[in-house]
Amino acid sequence: MKKTTVLFDLDGTLVNTGEGVTKSVRHALGQLGIFETDQRRLERFIGPPLVESFAREYGFSEEKSNQAVAFFRQRYETVGVYECFLYPDVKSSLKRLRELGFELGVASSKREDFCHVVLEYLKLDQYFDLIGGASDAGASTKIEVLEDVMKRLAIQDRSQAVLIGDTKYDAQGASQAGIDCIGVTYGFEQDFDEMKKAGVLAIFDSLPQVVDFLENSQVESQ
């Protein structure tokens, strides 16, 4: 299992964006006359595409979901995007992966310009060869984002790429894209059985453990 490229989900894997996302979802719902008090329900918006989440959680039509996303962005673009913080050991883990010679990328369902803002704000952008995310005109689902990122990185052998993520959506997207996935438990997923069903290589409690796993796998493959 020799890997050369490590791709990362953003929300729940590198950065805890929960406060900014949930407050902005609550703002959007309030604009539509819905006053949500269930925090767990709001947290289900972290990670998946927003249009899908509004439809899934509230039965919105596509038109109403798009309207809700517009309200979401009213708050998120100016305030919510900065309401975030790094998970433990993120910077040291990324630095270590770079020292080990891995190519690093981000593949997030968050809009790509927001990914750049978050990573620049937290001074993580320097570690990545490519920061990829969703776009209004193109990629939106996890599989579409992964395909776009792999194309831009010119990845020819998909067996050499791995996605690090915290939800079943990451595991499912990686499986659909034909690449391996490693799960982490500290993010927003609550049902790790779903990640296992999607065929993750392993699930770890911290990023240093992920790096150890990848380093040992490299040694074993040599």
PDB file of N, CA, C and O in Angstrom, residues 4-74:
ATOM      1  N   THR A   4       1.647   7.992  -2.203  1.00  0.00           N
ATOM      2  CA  THR A   4       2.456   9.170  -2.510  1.00  0.00           C
ATOM      3  C   THR A   4       1.682  10.466  -2.298  1.00  0.00           C
ATOM      4  O   THR A   4       2.279  11.518  -2.120  1.00  0.00           O
ATOM      5  N   THR A   5       0.344  10.376  -2.313  1.00  0.00           N
ATOM      6  CA  THR A   5      -0.503  11.565  -2.168  1.00  0.00           C
ATOM      7  C   THR A   5      -1.511  11.360  -1.044  1.00  0.00           C
ATOM      8  O   THR A   5      -2.224  10.359  -1.014  1.00  0.00           O
ATOM      9  N   VAL A   6      -1.560  12.316  -0.128  1.00  0.00           N
ATOM     10  CA  VAL A   6      -2.526  12.273   0.972  1.00  0.00           C
ATOM     11  C   VAL A   6      -3.476  13.452   0.812  1.00  0.00           C
ATOM     12  O   VAL A   6      -3.053  14.609   0.816  1.00  0.00           O
ATOM     13  N   LEU A   7      -4.763  13.140   0.645  1.00  0.00           N
ATOM     14  CA  LEU A   7      -5.793  14.164   0.517  1.00  0.00           C
ATOM     15  C   LEU A   7      -6.554  14.272   1.838  1.00  0.00           C
ATOM     16  O   LEU A   7      -6.799  13.273   2.502  1.00  0.00           O
ATOM     17  N   PHE A   8      -6.934  15.484   2.193  1.00  0.00           N
ATOM     18  CA  PHE A   8      -7.645  15.711   3.446  1.00  0.00           C
ATOM     19  C   PHE A   8      -9.009  16.345   3.210  1.00  0.00           C
ATOM     20  O   PHE A   8      -9.141  17.291   2.427  1.00  0.00           O
ATOM     21  N   ASP A   9      -9.998  15.819   3.916  1.00  0.00           N
ATOM     22  CA  ASP A   9     -11.230  16.552   4.102  1.00  0.00           C
ATOM     23  C   ASP A   9     -10.878  17.742   4.991  1.00  0.00           C
ATOM     24  O   ASP A   9      -9.846  17.722   5.673  1.00  0.00           O
ATOM     25  N   LEU A  10     -11.713  18.766   5.016  1.00  0.00           N
ATOM     26  CA  LEU A  10     -11.405  19.949   5.828  1.00  0.00           C
ATOM     27  C   LEU A  10     -12.220  19.977   7.123  1.00  0.00           C
ATOM     28  O   LEU A  10     -11.689  19.780   8.211  1.00  0.00           O
ATOM     29  N   ASP A  11     -13.535  20.167   7.000  1.00  0.00           N
ATOM     30  CA  ASP A  11     -14.404  20.278   8.171  1.00  0.00           C
ATOM     31  C   ASP A  11     -14.428  18.960   8.946  1.00  0.00           C
ATOM     32  O   ASP A  11     -14.799  17.918   8.407  1.00  0.00           O
ATOM     33  N   GLY A  12     -14.031  19.004  10.207  1.00  0.00           N
ATOM     34  CA  GLY A  12     -14.071  17.808  11.028  1.00  0.00           C
ATOM     35  C   GLY A  12     -12.832  16.949  10.945  1.00  0.00           C
ATOM     36  O   GLY A  12     -12.712  15.974  11.701  1.00  0.00           O
ATOM     37  N   THR A  13     -11.917  17.291  10.050  1.00  0.00           N
ATOM     38  CA  THR A  13     -10.693  16.508   9.898  1.00  0.00           C
ATOM     39  C   THR A  13      -9.463  17.350  10.220  1.00  0.00           C
ATOM     40  O   THR A  13      -8.615  16.959  11.029  1.00  0.00           O
ATOM     41  N   LEU A  14      -9.357  18.514   9.602  1.00  0.00           N
ATOM     42  CA  LEU A  14      -8.272  19.443   9.897  1.00  0.00           C
ATOM     43  C   LEU A  14      -8.731  20.554  10.836  1.00  0.00           C
ATOM     44  O   LEU A  14      -7.990  20.972  11.723  1.00  0.00           O
ATOM     45  N   VAL A  15      -9.960  21.010  10.613  1.00  0.00           N
ATOM     46  CA  VAL A  15     -10.461  22.193  11.302  1.00  0.00           C
ATOM     47  C   VAL A  15     -11.846  21.929  11.894  1.00  0.00           C
ATOM     48  O   VAL A  15     -12.705  21.343  11.234  1.00  0.00           O
ATOM     49  N   ASN A  16     -12.049  22.384  13.125  1.00  0.00           N
ATOM     50  CA  ASN A  16     -13.380  22.332  13.721  1.00  0.00           C
ATOM     51  C   ASN A  16     -14.111  23.604  13.307  1.00  0.00           C
ATOM     52  O   ASN A  16     -13.883  24.678  13.856  1.00  0.00           O
ATOM     53  N   THR A  17     -14.974  23.477  12.320  1.00  0.00           N
ATOM     54  CA  THR A  17     -15.724  24.608  11.773  1.00  0.00           C
ATOM     55  C   THR A  17     -17.160  24.626  12.295  1.00  0.00           C
ATOM     56  O   THR A  17     -18.004  25.348  11.768  1.00  0.00           O
ATOM     57  N   GLY A  18     -17.421  23.824  13.325  1.00  0.00           N
ATOM     58  CA  GLY A  18     -18.777  23.622  13.787  1.00  0.00           C
ATOM     59  C   GLY A  18     -19.517  24.891  14.173  1.00  0.00           C
ATOM     60  O   GLY A  18     -20.685  25.078  13.804  1.00  0.00           O
ATOM     61  N   GLU A  19     -18.867  25.777  14.925  1.00  0.00           N
ATOM     62  CA  GLU A  19     -19.553  26.981  15.388  1.00  0.00           C
ATOM     63  C   GLU A  19     -20.020  27.842  14.220  1.00  0.00           C
ATOM     64  O   GLU A  19     -21.188  28.260  14.160  1.00  0.00           O
ATOM     65  N   GLY A  20     -19.118  28.106  13.285  1.00  0.00           N
ATOM     66  CA  GLY A  20     -19.465  28.970  12.166  1.00  0.00           C
ATOM     67  C   GLY A  20     -20.535  28.386  11.265  1.00  0.00           C
ATOM     68  O   GLY A  20     -21.443  29.089  10.806  1.00  0.00           O
ATOM     69  N   VAL A  21     -20.461  27.071  11.021  1.00  0.00           N
ATOM     70  CA  VAL A  21     -21.432  26.428  10.141  1.00  0.00           C
ATOM     71  C   VAL A  21     -22.803  26.375  10.804  1.00  0.00           C
ATOM     72  O   VAL A  21     -23.818  26.756  10.205  1.00  0.00           O
ATOM     73  N   THR A  22     -22.850  25.908  12.048  1.00  0.00           N
ATOM     74  CA  THR A  22     -24.160  25.734  12.690  1.00  0.00           C
ATOM     75  C   THR A  22     -24.854  27.073  12.942  1.00  0.00           C
ATOM     76  O   THR A  22     -26.079  27.179  12.771  1.00  0.00           O
ATOM     77  N   LYS A  23     -24.108  28.087  13.337  1.00  0.00           N
ATOM     78  CA  LYS A  23     -24.719  29.403  13.553  1.00  0.00           C
ATOM     79  C   LYS A  23     -25.233  29.990  12.240  1.00  0.00           C
ATOM     80  O   LYS A  23     -26.276  30.660  12.214  1.00  0.00           O
ATOM     81  N   SER A  24     -24.524  29.722  11.149  1.00  0.00           N
ATOM     82  CA  SER A  24     -24.949  30.243   9.855  1.00  0.00           C
ATOM     83  C   SER A  24     -26.151  29.474   9.311  1.00  0.00           C
ATOM     84  O   SER A  24     -27.018  30.046   8.641  1.00  0.00           O
ATOM     85  N   VAL A  25     -26.216  28.173   9.602  1.00  0.00           N
ATOM     86  CA  VAL A  25     -27.403  27.388   9.230  1.00  0.00           C
ATOM     87  C   VAL A  25     -28.606  27.880  10.023  1.00  0.00           C
ATOM     88  O   VAL A  25     -29.704  28.060   9.469  1.00  0.00           O
ATOM     89  N   ARG A  26     -28.394  28.119  11.306  1.00  0.00           N
ATOM     90  CA  ARG A  26     -29.497  28.625  12.140  1.00  0.00           C
ATOM     91  C   ARG A  26     -29.986  29.980  11.617  1.00  0.00           C
ATOM     92  O   ARG A  26     -31.200  30.246  11.577  1.00  0.00           O
ATOM     93  N   HIS A  27     -29.053  30.823  11.189  1.00  0.00           N
ATOM     94  CA  HIS A  27     -29.409  32.120  10.605  1.00  0.00           C
ATOM     95  C   HIS A  27     -30.255  31.932   9.350  1.00  0.00           C
ATOM     96  O   HIS A  27     -31.294  32.597   9.182  1.00  0.00           O
ATOM     97  N   ALA A  28     -29.830  31.016   8.471  1.00  0.00           N
ATOM     98  CA  ALA A  28     -30.560  30.767   7.228  1.00  0.00           C
ATOM     99  C   ALA A  28     -31.972  30.270   7.508  1.00  0.00           C
ATOM    100  O   ALA A  28     -32.947  30.729   6.894  1.00  0.00           O
ATOM    101  N   LEU A  29     -32.084  29.333   8.439  1.00  0.00           N
ATOM    102  CA  LEU A  29     -33.395  28.796   8.781  1.00  0.00           C
ATOM    103  C   LEU A  29     -34.292  29.870   9.379  1.00  0.00           C
ATOM    104  O   LEU A  29     -35.497  29.944   9.084  1.00  0.00           O
ATOM    105  N   GLY A  30     -33.707  30.732  10.209  1.00  0.00           N
ATOM    106  CA  GLY A  30     -34.474  31.813  10.806  1.00  0.00           C
ATOM    107  C   GLY A  30     -35.059  32.748   9.762  1.00  0.00           C
ATOM    108  O   GLY A  30     -36.188  33.238   9.902  1.00  0.00           O
ATOM    109  N   GLN A  31     -34.291  32.978   8.694  1.00  0.00           N
ATOM    110  CA  GLN A  31     -34.782  33.829   7.603  1.00  0.00           C
ATOM    111  C   GLN A  31     -35.984  33.209   6.905  1.00  0.00           C
ATOM    112  O   GLN A  31     -36.773  33.897   6.255  1.00  0.00           O
ATOM    113  N   LEU A  32     -36.116  31.888   7.039  1.00  0.00           N
ATOM    114  CA  LEU A  32     -37.218  31.156   6.412  1.00  0.00           C
ATOM    115  C   LEU A  32     -38.303  30.783   7.422  1.00  0.00           C
ATOM    116  O   LEU A  32     -39.186  29.978   7.132  1.00  0.00           O
ATOM    117  N   GLY A  33     -38.205  31.371   8.629  1.00  0.00           N
ATOM    118  CA  GLY A  33     -39.236  31.153   9.624  1.00  0.00           C
ATOM    119  C   GLY A  33     -39.107  29.880  10.422  1.00  0.00           C
ATOM    120  O   GLY A  33     -40.066  29.438  11.066  1.00  0.00           O
ATOM    121  N   ILE A  34     -37.931  29.248  10.382  1.00  0.00           N
ATOM    122  CA  ILE A  34     -37.704  28.019  11.134  1.00  0.00           C
ATOM    123  C   ILE A  34     -36.682  28.304  12.233  1.00  0.00           C
ATOM    124  O   ILE A  34     -35.574  28.772  11.951  1.00  0.00           O
ATOM    125  N   PHE A  35     -37.047  28.040  13.474  1.00  0.00           N
ATOM    126  CA  PHE A  35     -36.160  28.343  14.590  1.00  0.00           C
ATOM    127  C   PHE A  35     -35.722  27.032  15.242  1.00  0.00           C
ATOM    128  O   PHE A  35     -36.410  26.491  16.102  1.00  0.00           O
ATOM    129  N   GLU A  36     -34.594  26.533  14.778  1.00  0.00           N
ATOM    130  CA  GLU A  36     -34.087  25.220  15.177  1.00  0.00           C
ATOM    131  C   GLU A  36     -33.339  25.310  16.497  1.00  0.00           C
ATOM    132  O   GLU A  36     -32.469  26.169  16.681  1.00  0.00           O
ATOM    133  N   THR A  37     -33.658  24.404  17.423  1.00  0.00           N
ATOM    134  CA  THR A  37     -32.970  24.368  18.710  1.00  0.00           C
ATOM    135  C   THR A  37     -32.163  23.083  18.901  1.00  0.00           C
ATOM    136  O   THR A  37     -31.431  22.962  19.882  1.00  0.00           O
ATOM    137  N   ASP A  38     -32.305  22.151  17.975  1.00  0.00           N
ATOM    138  CA  ASP A  38     -31.605  20.867  18.074  1.00  0.00           C
ATOM    139  C   ASP A  38     -30.191  21.013  17.505  1.00  0.00           C
ATOM    140  O   ASP A  38     -29.994  21.025  16.284  1.00  0.00           O
ATOM    141  N   GLN A  39     -29.195  21.130  18.378  1.00  0.00           N
ATOM    142  CA  GLN A  39     -27.824  21.341  17.942  1.00  0.00           C
ATOM    143  C   GLN A  39     -27.297  20.178  17.114  1.00  0.00           C
ATOM    144  O   GLN A  39     -26.562  20.366  16.137  1.00  0.00           O
ATOM    145  N   ARG A  40     -27.665  18.959  17.486  1.00  0.00           N
ATOM    146  CA  ARG A  40     -27.196  17.793  16.730  1.00  0.00           C
ATOM    147  C   ARG A  40     -27.703  17.828  15.294  1.00  0.00           C
ATOM    148  O   ARG A  40     -26.994  17.431  14.365  1.00  0.00           O
ATOM    149  N   ARG A  41     -28.920  18.291  15.118  1.00  0.00           N
ATOM    150  CA  ARG A  41     -29.463  18.396  13.766  1.00  0.00           C
ATOM    151  C   ARG A  41     -28.687  19.423  12.957  1.00  0.00           C
ATOM    152  O   ARG A  41     -28.390  19.208  11.783  1.00  0.00           O
ATOM    153  N   LEU A  42     -28.342  20.525  13.587  1.00  0.00           N
ATOM    154  CA  LEU A  42     -27.545  21.552  12.902  1.00  0.00           C
ATOM    155  C   LEU A  42     -26.158  21.023  12.545  1.00  0.00           C
ATOM    156  O   LEU A  42     -25.611  21.348  11.491  1.00  0.00           O
ATOM    157  N   GLU A  43     -25.604  20.195  13.413  1.00  0.00           N
ATOM    158  CA  GLU A  43     -24.262  19.660  13.169  1.00  0.00           C
ATOM    159  C   GLU A  43     -24.234  18.698  11.982  1.00  0.00           C
ATOM    160  O   GLU A  43     -23.171  18.461  11.409  1.00  0.00           O
ATOM    161  N   ARG A  44     -25.378  18.162  11.592  1.00  0.00           N
ATOM    162  CA  ARG A  44     -25.417  17.277  10.430  1.00  0.00           C
ATOM    163  C   ARG A  44     -25.183  18.034   9.126  1.00  0.00           C
ATOM    164  O   ARG A  44     -25.001  17.422   8.065  1.00  0.00           O
ATOM    165  N   PHE A  45     -25.150  19.367   9.205  1.00  0.00           N
ATOM    166  CA  PHE A  45     -24.854  20.181   8.025  1.00  0.00           C
ATOM    167  C   PHE A  45     -23.348  20.313   7.798  1.00  0.00           C
ATOM    168  O   PHE A  45     -22.914  20.795   6.753  1.00  0.00           O
ATOM    169  N   ILE A  46     -22.563  19.905   8.764  1.00  0.00           N
ATOM    170  CA  ILE A  46     -21.111  20.073   8.655  1.00  0.00           C
ATOM    171  C   ILE A  46     -20.545  18.943   7.804  1.00  0.00           C
ATOM    172  O   ILE A  46     -20.579  17.778   8.190  1.00  0.00           O
ATOM    173  N   GLY A  47     -20.009  19.298   6.655  1.00  0.00           N
ATOM    174  CA  GLY A  47     -19.403  18.297   5.777  1.00  0.00           C
ATOM    175  C   GLY A  47     -20.101  18.145   4.444  1.00  0.00           C
ATOM    176  O   GLY A  47     -19.540  18.507   3.409  1.00  0.00           O
ATOM    177  N   PRO A  48     -21.343  17.608   4.417  1.00  0.00           N
ATOM    178  CA  PRO A  48     -22.022  17.382   3.136  1.00  0.00           C
ATOM    179  C   PRO A  48     -22.371  18.705   2.445  1.00  0.00           C
ATOM    180  O   PRO A  48     -22.424  19.752   3.097  1.00  0.00           O
ATOM    181  N   PRO A  49     -22.638  18.652   1.133  1.00  0.00           N
ATOM    182  CA  PRO A  49     -23.092  19.857   0.418  1.00  0.00           C
ATOM    183  C   PRO A  49     -24.349  20.431   1.071  1.00  0.00           C
ATOM    184  O   PRO A  49     -25.271  19.696   1.442  1.00  0.00           O
ATOM    185  N   LEU A  50     -24.416  21.751   1.210  1.00  0.00           N
ATOM    186  CA  LEU A  50     -25.513  22.394   1.921  1.00  0.00           C
ATOM    187  C   LEU A  50     -26.867  22.160   1.260  1.00  0.00           C
ATOM    188  O   LEU A  50     -27.875  21.959   1.946  1.00  0.00           O
ATOM    189  N   VAL A  51     -26.903  22.223  -0.064  1.00  0.00           N
ATOM    190  CA  VAL A  51     -28.175  22.027  -0.766  1.00  0.00           C
ATOM    191  C   VAL A  51     -28.771  20.673  -0.407  1.00  0.00           C
ATOM    192  O   VAL A  51     -29.974  20.553  -0.128  1.00  0.00           O
ATOM    193  N   GLU A  52     -27.926  19.650  -0.393  1.00  0.00           N
ATOM    194  CA  GLU A  52     -28.385  18.309  -0.037  1.00  0.00           C
ATOM    195  C   GLU A  52     -28.853  18.260   1.421  1.00  0.00           C
ATOM    196  O   GLU A  52     -29.848  17.599   1.745  1.00  0.00           O
ATOM    197  N   SER A  53     -28.140  18.959   2.308  1.00  0.00           N
ATOM    198  CA  SER A  53     -28.474  18.915   3.726  1.00  0.00           C
ATOM    199  C   SER A  53     -29.801  19.592   4.024  1.00  0.00           C
ATOM    200  O   SER A  53     -30.606  19.090   4.820  1.00  0.00           O
ATOM    201  N   PHE A  54     -30.063  20.739   3.397  1.00  0.00           N
ATOM    202  CA  PHE A  54     -31.343  21.409   3.610  1.00  0.00           C
ATOM    203  C   PHE A  54     -32.498  20.550   3.094  1.00  0.00           C
ATOM    204  O   PHE A  54     -33.558  20.466   3.718  1.00  0.00           O
ATOM    205  N   ALA A  55     -32.280  19.896   1.967  1.00  0.00           N
ATOM    206  CA  ALA A  55     -33.320  19.013   1.416  1.00  0.00           C
ATOM    207  C   ALA A  55     -33.531  17.802   2.313  1.00  0.00           C
ATOM    208  O   ALA A  55     -34.671  17.395   2.584  1.00  0.00           O
ATOM    209  N   ARG A  56     -32.428  17.217   2.802  1.00  0.00           N
ATOM    210  CA  ARG A  56     -32.508  16.018   3.633  1.00  0.00           C
ATOM    211  C   ARG A  56     -33.157  16.304   4.984  1.00  0.00           C
ATOM    212  O   ARG A  56     -34.023  15.556   5.434  1.00  0.00           O
ATOM    213  N   GLU A  57     -32.749  17.379   5.628  1.00  0.00           N
ATOM    214  CA  GLU A  57     -33.194  17.648   6.989  1.00  0.00           C
ATOM    215  C   GLU A  57     -34.572  18.309   7.066  1.00  0.00           C
ATOM    216  O   GLU A  57     -35.312  18.097   8.026  1.00  0.00           O
ATOM    217  N   TYR A  58     -34.919  19.113   6.057  1.00  0.00           N
ATOM    218  CA  TYR A  58     -36.168  19.877   6.148  1.00  0.00           C
ATOM    219  C   TYR A  58     -37.103  19.671   4.967  1.00  0.00           C
ATOM    220  O   TYR A  58     -38.150  20.315   4.890  1.00  0.00           O
ATOM    221  N   GLY A  59     -36.724  18.778   4.049  1.00  0.00           N
ATOM    222  CA  GLY A  59     -37.594  18.501   2.917  1.00  0.00           C
ATOM    223  C   GLY A  59     -37.734  19.663   1.955  1.00  0.00           C
ATOM    224  O   GLY A  59     -38.733  19.753   1.223  1.00  0.00           O
ATOM    225  N   PHE A  60     -36.744  20.552   1.919  1.00  0.00           N
ATOM    226  CA  PHE A  60     -36.816  21.708   1.027  1.00  0.00           C
ATOM    227  C   PHE A  60     -36.738  21.274  -0.437  1.00  0.00           C
ATOM    228  O   PHE A  60     -36.021  20.322  -0.773  1.00  0.00           O
ATOM    229  N   SER A  61     -37.426  22.000  -1.300  1.00  0.00           N
ATOM    230  CA  SER A  61     -37.271  21.825  -2.743  1.00  0.00           C
ATOM    231  C   SER A  61     -35.894  22.350  -3.136  1.00  0.00           C
ATOM    232  O   SER A  61     -35.218  23.027  -2.343  1.00  0.00           O
ATOM    233  N   GLU A  62     -35.474  22.069  -4.356  1.00  0.00           N
ATOM    234  CA  GLU A  62     -34.177  22.577  -4.811  1.00  0.00           C
ATOM    235  C   GLU A  62     -34.140  24.095  -4.758  1.00  0.00           C
ATOM    236  O   GLU A  62     -33.134  24.701  -4.348  1.00  0.00           O
ATOM    237  N   GLU A  63     -35.239  24.724  -5.167  1.00  0.00           N
ATOM    238  CA  GLU A  63     -35.293  26.189  -5.158  1.00  0.00           C
ATOM    239  C   GLU A  63     -35.174  26.749  -3.739  1.00  0.00           C
ATOM    240  O   GLU A  63     -34.409  27.687  -3.484  1.00  0.00           O
ATOM    241  N   LYS A  64     -35.905  26.139  -2.811  1.00  0.00           N
ATOM    242  CA  LYS A  64     -35.858  26.619  -1.428  1.00  0.00           C
ATOM    243  C   LYS A  64     -34.511  26.308  -0.789  1.00  0.00           C
ATOM    244  O   LYS A  64     -33.999  27.102   0.011  1.00  0.00           O
ATOM    245  N   SER A  65     -33.910  25.186  -1.144  1.00  0.00           N
ATOM    246  CA  SER A  65     -32.577  24.847  -0.630  1.00  0.00           C
ATOM    247  C   SER A  65     -31.549  25.872  -1.105  1.00  0.00           C
ATOM    248  O   SER A  65     -30.691  26.309  -0.325  1.00  0.00           O
ATOM    249  N   ASN A  66     -31.631  26.254  -2.353  1.00  0.00           N
ATOM    250  CA  ASN A  66     -30.706  27.265  -2.880  1.00  0.00           C
ATOM    251  C   ASN A  66     -30.915  28.614  -2.187  1.00  0.00           C
ATOM    252  O   ASN A  66     -29.954  29.350  -1.934  1.00  0.00           O
ATOM    253  N   GLN A  67     -32.176  28.931  -1.882  1.00  0.00           N
ATOM    254  CA  GLN A  67     -32.471  30.167  -1.152  1.00  0.00           C
ATOM    255  C   GLN A  67     -31.861  30.105   0.244  1.00  0.00           C
ATOM    256  O   GLN A  67     -31.269  31.083   0.729  1.00  0.00           O
ATOM    257  N   ALA A  68     -31.972  28.944   0.887  1.00  0.00           N
ATOM    258  CA  ALA A  68     -31.402  28.771   2.219  1.00  0.00           C
ATOM    259  C   ALA A  68     -29.879  28.899   2.182  1.00  0.00           C
ATOM    260  O   ALA A  68     -29.277  29.497   3.081  1.00  0.00           O
ATOM    261  N   VAL A  69     -29.256  28.338   1.153  1.00  0.00           N
ATOM    262  CA  VAL A  69     -27.803  28.455   1.008  1.00  0.00           C
ATOM    263  C   VAL A  69     -27.395  29.919   0.868  1.00  0.00           C
ATOM    264  O   VAL A  69     -26.388  30.360   1.435  1.00  0.00           O
ATOM    265  N   ALA A  70     -28.175  30.694   0.124  1.00  0.00           N
ATOM    266  CA  ALA A  70     -27.876  32.121  -0.034  1.00  0.00           C
ATOM    267  C   ALA A  70     -27.946  32.839   1.313  1.00  0.00           C
ATOM    268  O   ALA A  70     -27.088  33.678   1.636  1.00  0.00           O
ATOM    269  N   PHE A  71     -28.942  32.503   2.123  1.00  0.00           N
ATOM    270  CA  PHE A  71     -29.045  33.095   3.463  1.00  0.00           C
ATOM    271  C   PHE A  71     -27.881  32.644   4.337  1.00  0.00           C
ATOM    272  O   PHE A  71     -27.336  33.429   5.122  1.00  0.00           O
ATOM    273  N   PHE A  72     -27.510  31.372   4.214  1.00  0.00           N
ATOM    274  CA  PHE A  72     -26.363  30.842   4.952  1.00  0.00           C
ATOM    275  C   PHE A  72     -25.116  31.681   4.655  1.00  0.00           C
ATOM    276  O   PHE A  72     -24.380  32.074   5.569  1.00  0.00           O
ATOM    277  N   ARG A  73     -24.876  31.930   3.394  1.00  0.00           N
ATOM    278  CA  ARG A  73     -23.658  32.633   2.993  1.00  0.00           C
ATOM    279  C   ARG A  73     -23.650  34.085   3.451  1.00  0.00           C
ATOM    280  O   ARG A  73     -22.569  34.671   3.632  1.00  0.00           O
ATOM    281  N   GLN A  74     -24.831  34.678   3.649  1.00  0.00           N
ATOM    282  CA  GLN A  74     -24.882  36.050   4.150  1.00  0.00           C
ATOM    283  C   GLN A  74     -24.078  36.174   5.435  1.00  0.00           C
ATOM    284  O   GLN A  74     -23.336  37.141   5.628  1.00  0.00           O
TER     285      GLN A  74
END
